[in-house]
Amino acid sequence: MATVLVVDDERSMREFLAICLRREGYQVSVAESGGRALDWLAEHEVDVVVTDLRMPGPVDGLGLLRGIRERGLDSEVIVVTAFATPETAIAAMKQGAYDYLTKPFKVDEIHAVIGRALEKRALVEANLALREKVSGRYRLASLLGRSPQMQRVFELIGKIHSTRTSVLITGESGTGKELVARALHSEGSRSQKPFVAVNCGAIPADLMESELFGHKRGAFTGAVADKPGLFQQADGGILFLDEIGELTLSLQVKLLRALQERKVKAVGDAGEVEVDVRIIAATNRELEEEVARGAFRSDLYYRLNVIEVRLPALRQRREDLPLLIEHFVRRYAAEQDKRIAGLAPEVARALAAYDYPGNVRELENIIEHALTMASGSRIEVGDLPRLRQQALSGTADGAGVEIPDEGFDLDRAIADYERVIVQRAMAQAGSVRKRAARLLGISFRSLRYRLAKLGMEEQEDEADE
Ligand SMILES: Nc1ncnc2c1ncn2[C@@H]1O[C@H](COP(=O)(O)OP(=O)(O)OP(=O)(O)O)[C@@H](O)[C@H]1O
Ligand SMILES: [Mg+2]
């Protein structure tokens, strides 16, 4: 039953309205002042408030309207005024009143207005419910995607999140492999248990064994106490082995053993400990190729790859771009406390045409950068990262490149360009190489290799994350 609150300082008016509306089947309450009405609204849900505009006391009709909006209440407000002064009625409408009536009004009139207000409310609610449903369908945990490829990924996650089977997540850098691993955890039956992530490429090979399986005191110099490994920390939950392709062959053997036996042996320990850990591994390498050339053990590959979640590159699912762009614009606008209404048309075109070698991460970086630069209410082309402006706006057509008659050193030119880009990224990342690698959409190792090749190693000593 729809609820109505009638607010009027005049008793006869209150009672008259209450009787008429009850007869129509509404559940009616009354209040004799704006202040009383706000008290009532603080504790009751009301669909429609019918209030007199002119009332004595600190809170008149407009004050009540303001109070309702300030408190974020969504009741529809209909104001009633004996003075057919359009200004007050207009003021009330401007402040969000649904409609107004002038006294004297006919009973039919008030029925009609309340009926329309209720219809509007129902529509708004239906819209909200619809929007929630839609966003629910295009979102899984923090993963967004409406493309058929991402929808299939969501479906697959839905099927496997609560099994114990190992999962191998593959895809280019920045496609969301870590997010998938986290979604498998948060959506699954192990969500209350630990999620332990380890980047196999970031830990030196000689420390990796003790990292994974733990060590006993005195097992090696520096092992001053027993230390449990990541397997034990993840007991009951999930161990996420990121960049699994970076694992050395000798560790691959040990990992395989642990997976088969469901037991781990700490470095320097004679015995083994039982663990219940689900393994999720991720790689941006083609592991099959690594297996073919003997860099990755096939038995471990098949053990890990019981189920493969293959993430498509962003350029293969352009339908996801608008959703992701809107999401990142909103997120960074909120974070930076900026009001951004949208993108300049050229920006929208450029973003739609770009290839995103660094995938979603690159798109996110572009938007974050643009928002930082944006000074108006719109993102303009000039706000985009300069390095990418050319590529983004499709003007990397060779304009400005001159090939002298005596010849041109292509490798040198490419190396020069690479140096400029890498330097720029390092500067933008505050010399933190991991961050720079992320900006460039390449692996940490690849960046290290490039820095060495370009003779930029002196930066190696600086602070890393
Ligand atoms: N489908 C998606 N929806 C929303 N955000 C996403 C999506 N995919 C990736 N992202 C965002 O992009 C960034 C990169 O994602 P993530 O770290 O999961 O990628 P990755 O595949 O693990 O990359 P890498 O191989 O470089 O480690 C993150 O900030 C993540 O939040
Ligand atoms: Mg990752």
Short mmCIF file of C-alpha atoms in Angstrom, two decimals, residues 24-182:
data_model
loop_
_atom_site.label_atom_id
_atom_site.label_comp_id
_atom_site.label_asym_id
_atom_site.label_seq_id
_atom_site.Cartn_x
_atom_site.Cartn_y
_atom_site.Cartn_z
CA GLU A 24 -8.68 5.97 -1.89
CA GLY A 25 -6.76 3.25 -0.13
CA TYR A 26 -3.60 5.11 0.83
CA GLN A 27 -1.98 4.67 4.19
CA VAL A 28 -2.04 8.23 5.52
CA SER A 29 -0.14 9.92 8.36
CA VAL A 30 -0.37 13.57 9.33
CA ALA A 31 1.98 16.19 10.79
CA GLU A 32 1.19 19.72 11.87
CA SER A 33 4.58 21.30 11.10
CA GLY A 34 7.59 20.87 8.89
CA GLY A 35 9.72 19.93 11.87
CA ARG A 36 7.32 17.20 12.95
CA ALA A 37 7.20 15.91 9.39
CA LEU A 38 10.99 15.56 9.28
CA ASP A 39 10.91 13.67 12.60
CA TRP A 40 8.35 11.28 11.15
CA LEU A 41 10.31 10.83 7.92
CA ALA A 42 13.42 9.98 9.88
CA GLU A 43 11.74 6.80 11.03
CA HIS A 44 9.15 5.94 8.40
CA GLU A 45 9.21 5.31 4.72
CA VAL A 46 6.83 7.57 2.86
CA ASP A 47 6.07 7.49 -0.87
CA VAL A 48 4.47 10.90 -1.21
CA VAL A 49 4.55 13.98 1.03
CA VAL A 50 1.74 16.52 0.52
CA THR A 51 2.73 19.72 2.27
CA ASP A 52 1.37 23.21 2.69
CA LEU A 53 3.92 25.82 1.66
CA ARG A 54 3.14 28.49 4.23
CA MET A 55 3.40 27.19 7.75
CA PRO A 56 4.50 28.87 10.96
CA GLY A 57 7.52 27.57 12.81
CA PRO A 58 11.14 27.16 11.78
CA VAL A 59 10.45 24.74 8.92
CA ASP A 60 7.93 25.83 6.30
CA GLY A 61 7.01 23.90 3.15
CA LEU A 62 10.15 24.84 1.24
CA GLY A 63 12.24 24.10 4.33
CA LEU A 64 10.67 20.66 4.54
CA LEU A 65 11.41 20.02 0.88
CA ARG A 66 15.02 21.03 1.40
CA GLY A 67 15.26 18.87 4.51
CA ILE A 68 13.98 15.87 2.57
CA ARG A 69 16.51 16.33 -0.22
CA GLU A 70 19.38 17.01 2.18
CA ARG A 71 18.67 13.80 4.01
CA GLY A 72 18.72 11.94 0.72
CA LEU A 73 15.14 10.75 1.14
CA ASP A 74 13.42 9.79 -2.07
CA SER A 75 9.81 10.64 -1.17
CA GLU A 76 8.01 12.60 -3.89
CA VAL A 77 6.86 15.99 -2.60
CA ILE A 78 3.71 17.78 -3.69
CA VAL A 79 3.32 21.32 -2.38
CA VAL A 80 0.01 23.02 -1.74
CA THR A 81 -0.37 26.76 -1.59
CA ALA A 82 -3.27 29.00 -0.96
CA PHE A 83 -1.57 31.83 -2.72
CA ALA A 84 -1.38 31.27 -6.36
CA THR A 85 1.95 33.01 -6.44
CA PRO A 86 3.85 31.35 -9.24
CA GLU A 87 7.20 32.31 -7.69
CA THR A 88 6.85 30.08 -4.65
CA ALA A 89 5.51 27.23 -6.72
CA ILE A 90 8.39 27.60 -9.15
CA ALA A 91 10.87 27.77 -6.28
CA ALA A 92 9.41 24.55 -4.94
CA MET A 93 9.63 22.83 -8.32
CA LYS A 94 13.21 23.99 -8.71
CA GLN A 95 14.08 22.43 -5.39
CA GLY A 96 12.74 19.14 -6.56
CA ALA A 97 9.04 19.17 -5.71
CA TYR A 98 7.17 16.79 -7.96
CA ASP A 99 4.21 19.12 -8.54
CA TYR A 100 2.12 21.78 -6.86
CA LEU A 101 -1.55 22.44 -6.21
CA THR A 102 -3.26 25.71 -5.46
CA LYS A 103 -6.00 25.95 -2.89
CA PRO A 104 -8.83 25.51 -3.27
CA PHE A 105 -8.38 22.31 -5.24
CA LYS A 106 -10.78 19.54 -6.10
CA VAL A 107 -10.41 16.12 -4.54
CA ASP A 108 -10.00 14.64 -8.02
CA GLU A 109 -7.04 16.89 -8.65
CA ILE A 110 -5.11 15.70 -5.64
CA HIS A 111 -5.86 12.07 -6.53
CA ALA A 112 -4.53 12.60 -10.03
CA VAL A 113 -1.32 14.28 -8.84
CA ILE A 114 -0.59 11.65 -6.21
CA GLY A 115 -1.30 8.93 -8.76
CA ARG A 116 1.23 10.43 -11.16
CA ALA A 117 3.83 10.87 -8.43
CA LEU A 118 3.48 7.22 -7.50
CA GLU A 119 3.80 6.15 -11.11
CA LYS A 120 7.01 8.12 -11.43
CA ARG A 121 8.35 6.51 -8.29
CA ALA A 122 7.57 3.06 -9.59
CA LEU A 123 9.37 3.90 -12.83
CA VAL A 124 12.43 5.21 -11.04
CA GLU A 125 12.56 2.09 -8.91
CA ALA A 126 12.14 -0.18 -11.91
CA ASN A 127 14.95 1.70 -13.65
CA LEU A 128 17.23 1.34 -10.70
CA ALA A 129 16.51 -2.36 -10.47
CA LEU A 130 17.15 -2.72 -14.19
CA ARG A 131 20.41 -0.84 -13.99
CA GLU A 132 21.56 -3.00 -11.12
CA LYS A 133 20.69 -6.08 -13.08
CA VAL A 134 22.55 -4.88 -16.13
CA SER A 135 25.63 -3.91 -14.20
CA GLY A 136 25.44 -7.26 -12.45
CA ARG A 137 25.52 -9.01 -15.78
CA TYR A 138 28.45 -6.95 -17.06
CA ARG A 139 30.45 -7.25 -13.89
CA LEU A 140 31.94 -10.11 -11.94
CA ALA A 141 33.74 -9.11 -8.76
CA SER A 142 35.89 -6.24 -10.09
CA LEU A 143 35.96 -7.54 -13.65
CA LEU A 144 33.95 -5.64 -16.21
CA GLY A 145 33.02 -6.86 -19.65
CA ARG A 146 30.07 -7.11 -21.96
CA SER A 147 31.80 -8.65 -24.97
CA PRO A 148 30.84 -12.26 -25.69
CA GLN A 149 34.45 -13.26 -24.92
CA MET A 150 34.31 -11.72 -21.44
CA GLN A 151 30.84 -13.10 -20.86
CA ARG A 152 32.25 -16.55 -21.55
CA VAL A 153 35.06 -15.85 -19.07
CA PHE A 154 32.45 -14.90 -16.45
CA GLU A 155 30.53 -18.09 -17.15
CA LEU A 156 33.63 -20.21 -16.82
CA ILE A 157 34.58 -18.52 -13.54
CA GLY A 158 31.06 -19.23 -12.34
CA LYS A 159 31.52 -22.92 -13.04
CA ILE A 160 34.94 -23.40 -11.49
CA HIS A 161 35.21 -20.98 -8.59
CA SER A 162 34.38 -23.53 -5.94
CA THR A 163 36.25 -26.57 -7.19
CA ARG A 164 39.76 -27.46 -6.13
CA THR A 165 41.07 -27.88 -9.66
CA SER A 166 44.14 -25.97 -10.71
CA VAL A 167 43.56 -23.12 -13.09
CA LEU A 168 45.93 -21.55 -15.56
CA ILE A 169 45.10 -17.99 -16.55
CA THR A 170 46.68 -16.84 -19.77
CA GLY A 171 46.59 -13.61 -21.69
CA GLU A 172 48.70 -10.66 -22.65
CA SER A 173 49.96 -8.26 -20.05
CA GLY A 174 47.24 -6.04 -18.59
CA THR A 175 44.31 -8.20 -19.64
CA GLY A 176 43.14 -8.78 -16.07
CA LYS A 177 44.72 -12.11 -15.13
CA GLU A 178 45.19 -11.10 -11.53
CA LEU A 179 41.62 -9.84 -11.33
CA VAL A 180 40.38 -13.22 -12.56
CA ALA A 181 42.42 -14.97 -9.89
CA ARG A 182 40.94 -12.68 -7.25
#
